[in-house]
mmCIF file of C-alpha atoms in Angstrom:
data_model
loop_
_atom_site.group_PDB
_atom_site.id
_atom_site.type_symbol
_atom_site.label_atom_id
_atom_site.label_comp_id
_atom_site.label_asym_id
_atom_site.label_seq_id
_atom_site.Cartn_x
_atom_site.Cartn_y
_atom_site.Cartn_z
ATOM 1 C CA MET A 1 -92.294 -54.809 -70.422
ATOM 2 C CA THR A 2 -92.863 -57.416 -67.707
ATOM 3 C CA ASP A 3 -90.743 -60.528 -68.091
ATOM 4 C CA PRO A 4 -92.715 -63.666 -68.983
ATOM 5 C CA VAL A 5 -93.199 -66.261 -66.278
ATOM 6 C CA ILE A 6 -91.188 -69.438 -66.737
ATOM 7 C CA ILE A 7 -92.396 -72.532 -64.875
ATOM 8 C CA ARG A 8 -90.133 -75.550 -64.629
ATOM 9 C CA ALA A 9 -88.753 -78.293 -62.447
ATOM 10 C CA LEU A 10 -85.403 -77.895 -60.763
ATOM 11 C CA THR A 11 -82.343 -79.973 -61.508
ATOM 12 C CA PRO A 12 -79.587 -81.210 -59.182
ATOM 13 C CA SER A 13 -77.356 -78.396 -60.384
ATOM 14 C CA ASP A 14 -79.786 -75.558 -59.559
ATOM 15 C CA ALA A 15 -81.805 -76.987 -56.640
ATOM 16 C CA ALA A 16 -80.553 -74.148 -54.426
ATOM 17 C CA LEU A 17 -82.742 -71.810 -56.473
ATOM 18 C CA PHE A 18 -85.709 -73.023 -54.407
ATOM 19 C CA THR A 19 -84.381 -71.346 -51.262
ATOM 20 C CA THR A 20 -83.791 -67.949 -52.853
ATOM 21 C CA PHE A 21 -87.435 -67.116 -52.188
ATOM 22 C CA GLN A 22 -88.108 -66.225 -48.539
ATOM 23 C CA ASP A 23 -91.596 -66.434 -47.064
ATOM 24 C CA SER A 24 -92.104 -64.584 -43.779
ATOM 25 C CA THR A 25 -95.508 -66.078 -42.870
ATOM 26 C CA HIS A 26 -96.006 -68.814 -40.298
ATOM 27 C CA VAL A 27 -97.455 -71.170 -42.858
ATOM 28 C CA GLY A 28 -95.890 -74.226 -44.455
ATOM 29 C CA ARG A 29 -93.046 -76.490 -43.479
ATOM 30 C CA ALA A 30 -90.472 -73.693 -43.313
ATOM 31 C CA ALA A 31 -92.374 -72.016 -40.480
ATOM 32 C CA PHE A 32 -91.781 -75.098 -38.320
ATOM 33 C CA GLY A 33 -88.071 -75.370 -38.909
ATOM 34 C CA HIS A 34 -88.173 -77.688 -41.923
ATOM 35 C CA ALA A 35 -85.487 -76.539 -44.314
ATOM 36 C CA TYR A 36 -85.751 -77.302 -48.006
ATOM 37 C CA THR A 37 -82.804 -79.512 -48.862
ATOM 38 C CA SER A 38 -82.677 -81.426 -52.112
ATOM 39 C CA THR A 39 -81.661 -85.046 -52.399
ATOM 40 C CA ALA A 40 -78.727 -83.764 -54.453
ATOM 41 C CA ASP A 41 -77.374 -82.467 -51.131
ATOM 42 C CA GLY A 42 -78.538 -85.371 -48.986
ATOM 43 C CA GLY A 43 -81.973 -83.920 -48.160
ATOM 44 C CA GLU A 44 -85.516 -85.192 -48.597
ATOM 45 C CA TYR A 45 -86.826 -83.194 -51.589
ATOM 46 C CA ARG A 46 -86.010 -84.411 -55.087
ATOM 47 C CA PRO A 47 -85.143 -81.671 -57.582
ATOM 48 C CA ASP A 48 -87.419 -83.092 -60.287
ATOM 49 C CA TRP A 49 -90.324 -83.017 -57.803
ATOM 50 C CA SER A 50 -89.549 -79.374 -56.944
ATOM 51 C CA TRP A 51 -90.954 -76.705 -59.245
ATOM 52 C CA VAL A 52 -90.552 -72.954 -59.437
ATOM 53 C CA ALA A 53 -92.153 -70.068 -61.295
ATOM 54 C CA LEU A 54 -89.576 -67.509 -62.397
ATOM 55 C CA ARG A 55 -89.945 -63.972 -63.616
ATOM 56 C CA GLY A 56 -86.534 -63.228 -64.999
ATOM 57 C CA ASP A 57 -84.110 -64.691 -62.472
ATOM 58 C CA THR A 58 -86.468 -64.225 -59.522
ATOM 59 C CA VAL A 59 -88.503 -67.040 -57.962
ATOM 60 C CA ILE A 60 -92.087 -65.808 -57.526
ATOM 61 C CA ALA A 61 -93.739 -69.138 -56.673
ATOM 62 C CA ARG A 62 -92.538 -72.577 -55.675
ATOM 63 C CA ALA A 63 -93.884 -76.016 -54.867
ATOM 64 C CA ALA A 64 -92.246 -79.202 -53.632
ATOM 65 C CA TRP A 65 -93.790 -82.650 -53.637
ATOM 66 C CA TRP A 66 -92.555 -85.102 -51.041
ATOM 67 C CA GLY A 67 -92.132 -88.858 -51.073
ATOM 68 C CA GLY A 68 -90.404 -91.520 -49.039
ATOM 69 C CA PRO A 69 -86.869 -92.624 -49.897
ATOM 70 C CA ASP A 70 -88.071 -95.671 -51.851
ATOM 71 C CA ASP A 71 -91.075 -94.077 -53.562
ATOM 72 C CA THR A 72 -91.028 -93.835 -57.350
ATOM 73 C CA GLU A 73 -93.564 -90.983 -57.380
ATOM 74 C CA PRO A 74 -94.393 -88.272 -54.863
ATOM 75 C CA VAL A 75 -96.853 -88.950 -52.067
ATOM 76 C CA VAL A 76 -98.031 -85.434 -51.302
ATOM 77 C CA LEU A 77 -97.543 -81.724 -52.002
ATOM 78 C CA ASN A 78 -96.494 -80.145 -48.702
ATOM 79 C CA TRP A 79 -94.596 -77.024 -49.741
ATOM 80 C CA PHE A 80 -96.345 -74.334 -51.769
ATOM 81 C CA ASP A 81 -95.995 -70.573 -51.548
ATOM 82 C CA PHE A 82 -95.718 -67.491 -53.727
ATOM 83 C CA ALA A 83 -94.774 -63.823 -53.571
ATOM 84 C CA ASP A 84 -97.301 -61.091 -52.831
ATOM 85 C CA GLY A 85 -99.465 -60.481 -55.864
ATOM 86 C CA GLU A 86 -98.334 -63.705 -57.554
ATOM 87 C CA ALA A 87 -101.203 -66.028 -56.659
ATOM 88 C CA GLU A 88 -101.974 -66.682 -60.322
ATOM 89 C CA ALA A 89 -98.366 -67.707 -60.947
ATOM 90 C CA GLY A 90 -98.694 -70.123 -58.045
ATOM 91 C CA ALA A 91 -101.930 -71.548 -59.410
ATOM 92 C CA GLU A 92 -100.424 -71.916 -62.875
ATOM 93 C CA LEU A 93 -97.430 -73.721 -61.390
ATOM 94 C CA LEU A 94 -99.764 -76.291 -59.818
ATOM 95 C CA ARG A 95 -101.701 -76.661 -63.083
ATOM 96 C CA ARG A 96 -98.568 -77.354 -65.096
ATOM 97 C CA ALA A 97 -96.651 -79.602 -62.725
ATOM 98 C CA PRO A 98 -97.294 -83.263 -63.660
ATOM 99 C CA PHE A 99 -98.353 -84.479 -60.211
ATOM 100 C CA ASP A 100 -101.949 -85.161 -59.180
ATOM 101 C CA LYS A 101 -101.353 -85.418 -55.440
ATOM 102 C CA GLU A 102 -103.059 -84.119 -52.336
ATOM 103 C CA TYR A 103 -101.925 -80.805 -50.880
ATOM 104 C CA GLU A 104 -101.193 -80.747 -47.146
ATOM 105 C CA LEU A 105 -101.117 -77.124 -46.083
ATOM 106 C CA ILE A 106 -99.345 -76.863 -42.716
ATOM 107 C CA ALA A 107 -100.501 -74.059 -40.424
ATOM 108 C CA PRO A 108 -99.925 -73.264 -36.740
ATOM 109 C CA ALA A 109 -102.520 -74.258 -34.169
ATOM 110 C CA GLY A 110 -105.247 -71.627 -33.939
ATOM 111 C CA TRP A 111 -104.251 -70.085 -37.255
ATOM 112 C CA ARG A 112 -107.614 -68.372 -37.695
ATOM 113 C CA ASP A 113 -106.894 -66.172 -34.663
ATOM 114 C CA ASP A 114 -103.886 -64.456 -36.288
ATOM 115 C CA PRO A 115 -105.023 -62.169 -39.150
ATOM 116 C CA ALA A 116 -101.718 -62.339 -41.060
ATOM 117 C CA VAL A 117 -101.487 -66.116 -40.837
ATOM 118 C CA ARG A 118 -105.144 -66.490 -41.741
ATOM 119 C CA ARG A 119 -104.627 -64.369 -44.872
ATOM 120 C CA ALA A 120 -101.634 -66.521 -45.862
ATOM 121 C CA VAL A 121 -103.548 -69.777 -45.388
ATOM 122 C CA GLU A 122 -106.592 -68.521 -47.245
ATOM 123 C CA ALA A 123 -104.432 -67.203 -50.114
ATOM 124 C CA ARG A 124 -102.812 -70.623 -50.573
ATOM 125 C CA VAL A 125 -106.165 -72.377 -50.414
ATOM 126 C CA ALA A 126 -107.555 -69.965 -53.015
ATOM 127 C CA ALA A 127 -104.595 -70.515 -55.346
ATOM 128 C CA ALA A 128 -104.806 -74.300 -55.008
ATOM 129 C CA THR A 129 -108.559 -74.123 -55.609
ATOM 130 C CA ALA A 130 -107.970 -71.998 -58.712
ATOM 131 C CA ALA A 131 -105.633 -74.731 -59.914
ATOM 132 C CA GLY A 132 -108.448 -77.276 -59.667
ATOM 133 C CA MET A 133 -108.084 -78.707 -56.174
ATOM 134 C CA LYS A 134 -110.965 -78.996 -53.719
ATOM 135 C CA PRO A 135 -110.838 -78.688 -49.923
ATOM 136 C CA LEU A 136 -111.119 -82.137 -48.341
ATOM 137 C CA VAL A 137 -110.638 -81.849 -44.587
ATOM 138 C CA GLU A 138 -108.846 -80.014 -41.810
ATOM 139 C CA ARG A 139 -106.862 -82.042 -39.313
ATOM 140 C CA TYR A 140 -105.274 -81.514 -35.929
ATOM 141 C CA ARG A 141 -101.649 -82.557 -35.603
ATOM 142 C CA TYR A 142 -100.408 -83.608 -32.178
ATOM 143 C CA ARG A 143 -97.017 -84.255 -30.643
ATOM 144 C CA TRP A 144 -96.489 -86.014 -27.335
ATOM 145 C CA THR A 145 -93.102 -85.351 -25.697
ATOM 146 C CA PRO A 146 -91.607 -86.353 -22.328
ATOM 147 C CA GLY A 147 -92.756 -82.997 -20.975
ATOM 148 C CA CYS A 148 -96.355 -84.209 -21.366
ATOM 149 C CA PRO A 149 -97.977 -86.613 -18.896
ATOM 150 C CA LEU A 150 -97.656 -90.258 -19.947
ATOM 151 C CA PRO A 151 -101.209 -91.622 -19.763
ATOM 152 C CA GLU A 152 -101.833 -94.742 -17.707
ATOM 153 C CA ARG A 153 -103.187 -97.910 -19.291
ATOM 154 C CA THR A 154 -106.798 -98.579 -18.413
ATOM 155 C CA GLY A 155 -106.482 -102.359 -18.315
ATOM 156 C CA ARG A 156 -109.846 -102.823 -20.016
ATOM 157 C CA LEU A 157 -108.511 -104.461 -23.191
ATOM 158 C CA THR A 158 -105.858 -106.998 -24.050
ATOM 159 C CA TYR A 159 -103.575 -106.687 -27.064
ATOM 160 C CA ARG A 160 -102.017 -109.253 -29.357
ATOM 161 C CA PRO A 161 -99.956 -108.983 -32.541
ATOM 162 C CA GLU A 162 -101.775 -110.209 -35.627
ATOM 163 C CA PRO A 163 -99.454 -111.682 -38.288
ATOM 164 C CA ASP A 164 -102.169 -112.382 -40.872
ATOM 165 C CA ASP A 165 -102.808 -109.441 -43.205
ATOM 166 C CA ALA A 166 -106.179 -110.897 -44.161
ATOM 167 C CA VAL A 167 -107.343 -110.695 -40.539
ATOM 168 C CA VAL A 168 -106.058 -107.123 -40.230
ATOM 169 C CA LEU A 169 -107.774 -106.176 -43.484
ATOM 170 C CA ASP A 170 -111.075 -107.561 -42.206
ATOM 171 C CA VAL A 171 -110.826 -105.467 -39.027
ATOM 172 C CA LEU A 172 -110.030 -102.389 -41.128
ATOM 173 C CA ARG A 173 -113.142 -103.042 -43.242
ATOM 174 C CA ARG A 174 -115.213 -103.178 -40.085
ATOM 175 C CA VAL A 175 -113.672 -99.970 -38.705
ATOM 176 C CA HIS A 176 -114.232 -98.087 -41.954
ATOM 177 C CA SER A 177 -117.789 -99.368 -42.442
ATOM 178 C CA ALA A 178 -118.843 -96.495 -40.153
ATOM 179 C CA THR A 179 -116.088 -93.907 -40.062
ATOM 180 C CA LEU A 180 -115.688 -90.195 -39.413
ATOM 181 C CA ASP A 181 -112.349 -90.068 -41.248
ATOM 182 C CA ALA A 182 -112.583 -87.934 -44.387
ATOM 183 C CA HIS A 183 -109.828 -89.739 -46.282
ATOM 184 C CA ALA A 184 -111.426 -93.122 -45.645
ATOM 185 C CA ARG A 185 -114.834 -91.785 -46.664
ATOM 186 C CA LYS A 186 -113.345 -90.376 -49.870
ATOM 187 C CA ALA A 187 -111.862 -93.784 -50.681
ATOM 188 C CA ILE A 188 -115.172 -95.506 -49.892
ATOM 189 C CA GLU A 189 -116.985 -93.137 -52.264
ATOM 190 C CA GLY A 190 -114.548 -94.078 -55.039
ATOM 191 C CA PRO A 191 -114.746 -97.052 -57.407
ATOM 192 C CA GLY A 192 -113.061 -99.442 -54.951
ATOM 193 C CA GLY A 193 -115.516 -98.787 -52.135
ATOM 194 C CA LEU A 194 -114.906 -100.116 -48.644
ATOM 195 C CA GLU A 195 -112.326 -102.620 -49.847
ATOM 196 C CA ALA A 196 -110.181 -99.846 -51.315
ATOM 197 C CA ALA A 197 -110.361 -97.805 -48.112
ATOM 198 C CA ALA A 198 -109.236 -100.758 -46.003
ATOM 199 C CA GLN A 199 -106.488 -101.678 -48.454
ATOM 200 C CA GLU A 200 -105.259 -98.078 -48.491
ATOM 201 C CA GLU A 201 -104.719 -98.231 -44.720
ATOM 202 C CA LEU A 202 -102.979 -101.598 -44.950
ATOM 203 C CA ASP A 203 -100.683 -100.302 -47.695
ATOM 204 C CA PHE A 204 -99.769 -97.348 -45.476
ATOM 205 C CA PHE A 205 -98.872 -99.681 -42.602
ATOM 206 C CA HIS A 206 -96.552 -101.617 -44.903
ATOM 207 C CA TRP A 207 -95.077 -98.380 -46.285
ATOM 208 C CA CYS A 208 -93.958 -97.324 -42.812
ATOM 209 C CA PRO A 209 -90.411 -98.514 -42.022
ATOM 210 C CA SER A 210 -91.399 -99.806 -38.554
ATOM 211 C CA PRO A 211 -91.664 -103.540 -37.752
ATOM 212 C CA ARG A 212 -94.691 -105.482 -38.992
ATOM 213 C CA GLU A 213 -94.976 -107.272 -35.640
ATOM 214 C CA TRP A 214 -95.890 -103.988 -33.910
ATOM 215 C CA TRP A 215 -99.447 -104.083 -35.294
ATOM 216 C CA GLN A 216 -101.869 -105.205 -32.584
ATOM 217 C CA LEU A 217 -105.518 -106.132 -32.333
ATOM 218 C CA ALA A 218 -107.386 -105.268 -29.144
ATOM 219 C CA TYR A 219 -109.780 -107.677 -27.435
ATOM 220 C CA THR A 220 -112.529 -107.232 -24.842
ATOM 221 C CA PRO A 221 -112.587 -109.435 -21.727
ATOM 222 C CA ASP A 222 -114.989 -111.821 -23.506
ATOM 223 C CA GLY A 223 -112.516 -112.289 -26.365
ATOM 224 C CA GLU A 224 -114.242 -110.176 -28.988
ATOM 225 C CA VAL A 225 -112.221 -107.876 -31.247
ATOM 226 C CA ALA A 226 -112.561 -104.268 -30.081
ATOM 227 C CA GLY A 227 -110.240 -102.614 -32.563
ATOM 228 C CA ILE A 228 -106.707 -102.141 -33.788
ATOM 229 C CA HIS A 229 -103.777 -99.875 -33.031
ATOM 230 C CA VAL A 230 -100.616 -99.533 -35.102
ATOM 231 C CA PRO A 231 -97.577 -97.990 -33.407
ATOM 232 C CA ALA A 232 -95.361 -96.901 -36.265
ATOM 233 C CA HIS A 233 -92.429 -94.920 -37.504
ATOM 234 C CA ASN A 234 -92.924 -92.854 -40.629
ATOM 235 C CA PRO A 235 -89.912 -91.187 -42.283
ATOM 236 C CA SER A 236 -90.215 -88.329 -39.765
ATOM 237 C CA GLY A 237 -90.205 -90.522 -36.669
ATOM 238 C CA PRO A 238 -92.511 -92.356 -34.252
ATOM 239 C CA CYS A 239 -96.241 -91.842 -34.700
ATOM 240 C CA VAL A 240 -99.681 -93.182 -33.963
ATOM 241 C CA GLY A 241 -100.031 -94.968 -37.274
ATOM 242 C CA PHE A 242 -103.653 -95.933 -36.770
ATOM 243 C CA VAL A 243 -106.271 -96.284 -34.057
ATOM 244 C CA GLY A 244 -109.671 -97.751 -34.889
ATOM 245 C CA VAL A 245 -112.586 -99.268 -32.987
ATOM 246 C CA VAL A 246 -115.006 -101.671 -34.688
ATOM 247 C CA PRO A 247 -118.601 -100.369 -34.773
ATOM 248 C CA GLU A 248 -120.054 -102.932 -32.359
ATOM 249 C CA ALA A 249 -117.488 -101.981 -29.678
ATOM 250 C CA ARG A 250 -118.082 -98.232 -29.835
ATOM 251 C CA GLY A 251 -119.636 -96.206 -27.071
ATOM 252 C CA HIS A 252 -117.175 -97.379 -24.394
ATOM 253 C CA GLY A 253 -114.319 -94.941 -25.004
ATOM 254 C CA TYR A 254 -112.031 -97.656 -26.359
ATOM 255 C CA GLY A 255 -110.397 -95.200 -28.756
ATOM 256 C CA TYR A 256 -108.703 -93.691 -25.706
ATOM 257 C CA ASP A 257 -107.520 -97.121 -24.505
ATOM 258 C CA LEU A 258 -106.021 -97.839 -27.926
ATOM 259 C CA LEU A 259 -104.306 -94.449 -28.093
ATOM 260 C CA VAL A 260 -102.802 -94.931 -24.622
ATOM 261 C CA GLU A 261 -101.529 -98.395 -25.525
ATOM 262 C CA CYS A 262 -100.059 -97.115 -28.793
ATOM 263 C CA THR A 263 -98.333 -94.228 -27.016
ATOM 264 C CA ARG A 264 -96.873 -96.330 -24.229
ATOM 265 C CA PHE A 265 -95.776 -99.011 -26.696
ATOM 266 C CA LEU A 266 -93.769 -96.469 -28.675
ATOM 267 C CA VAL A 267 -92.268 -94.889 -25.554
ATOM 268 C CA GLU A 268 -91.282 -98.337 -24.268
ATOM 269 C CA HIS A 269 -89.564 -98.905 -27.611
ATOM 270 C CA GLY A 270 -87.455 -95.780 -27.237
ATOM 271 C CA ALA A 271 -89.605 -93.017 -28.753
ATOM 272 C CA GLU A 272 -88.639 -89.552 -27.508
ATOM 273 C CA PHE A 273 -91.752 -88.062 -29.088
ATOM 274 C CA VAL A 274 -94.938 -89.426 -30.650
ATOM 275 C CA ALA A 275 -96.806 -87.666 -33.459
ATOM 276 C CA GLY A 276 -100.503 -88.116 -34.090
ATOM 277 C CA ALA A 277 -103.378 -86.655 -36.079
ATOM 278 C CA THR A 278 -107.122 -86.711 -36.445
ATOM 279 C CA ASP A 279 -109.792 -84.846 -38.393
ATOM 280 C CA ARG A 280 -111.239 -81.755 -36.722
ATOM 281 C CA GLY A 281 -114.658 -83.311 -37.216
ATOM 282 C CA ASN A 282 -113.689 -86.554 -35.474
ATOM 283 C CA VAL A 283 -114.784 -85.304 -32.052
ATOM 284 C CA PRO A 284 -114.347 -88.620 -30.171
ATOM 285 C CA MET A 285 -110.758 -89.078 -31.347
ATOM 286 C CA ALA A 286 -109.868 -85.432 -30.724
ATOM 287 C CA ALA A 287 -111.213 -85.843 -27.192
ATOM 288 C CA ALA A 288 -109.080 -88.957 -26.741
ATOM 289 C CA PHE A 289 -105.923 -87.107 -27.784
ATOM 290 C CA ALA A 290 -106.756 -84.271 -25.383
ATOM 291 C CA ARG A 291 -107.420 -86.685 -22.516
ATOM 292 C CA ALA A 292 -104.153 -88.518 -23.228
ATOM 293 C CA GLY A 293 -102.215 -85.258 -22.872
ATOM 294 C CA TYR A 294 -101.362 -84.644 -26.508
ATOM 295 C CA PRO A 295 -101.116 -80.906 -27.329
ATOM 296 C CA ILE A 296 -102.191 -79.660 -30.746
ATOM 297 C CA THR A 297 -99.038 -78.359 -32.433
ATOM 298 C CA GLN A 298 -100.269 -77.761 -35.977
ATOM 299 C CA GLU A 299 -103.424 -77.687 -38.065
ATOM 300 C CA TRP A 300 -103.318 -79.066 -41.578
ATOM 301 C CA VAL A 301 -105.685 -78.115 -44.384
ATOM 302 C CA HIS A 302 -105.975 -80.884 -46.977
ATOM 303 C CA LEU A 303 -106.984 -80.268 -50.572
ATOM 304 C CA ALA A 304 -107.284 -82.965 -53.204
#
């Protein structure tokens, strides 16, 4: 008789159980050198946010939700995998875990070109979909390093810190009033509309542990607001927190100017790498990253 499947959260005393399952595919955080280490051992994953499906004593599926050090609930699901033939156990794990959070599936760049990796990605997407999630967007993840060219400033815009959150929020409303970003569009389609989308960005800026005074508005030579860029540090390190151009200033390639300024700002403040991301469908921003010398290092599939 086949042993029943037990699904449960881990505890500080048995958090090491998570690592007894080994996944050989190049999908997920483990494939990029991110080891699962629980907060019980000084790591970043909390045992009670880490769930496993067990058949007997064997882990057949696992999922870990991640959050920042001061968060009281997880921010995102970014570790989910299961043994061959155990997709239903993985789906059931997601159904029973008490977290309604987005799934960020991390895959290598060009994952569709490798049949084994493609099968692994599609199997995870299918299991998450069976659990009730829906595909939201695919995103490119970038990483600038000193081995990449450091783009030169164009000199077309001037930049000033903006200490007033109300002013920043107004610029974010303007940026998101015509946006290609899938997460912003999802927020706009929700009950809070445009205000909620702008506030969501502002909350993220405050969540980042980098200084508030780093946020900068960009101005055209005639003094009009062109957009905003937010150099930031998230818990993983320096990143392009946000780049946005207001609708009336579009068509001039200012997204590239903002990205260059954000990159150089972080490098001048000691960054040894800079992470960035944009939706695959955001062609102008993807072109700006390419022009600025950012290589695509990962592709993320988001389900919500």
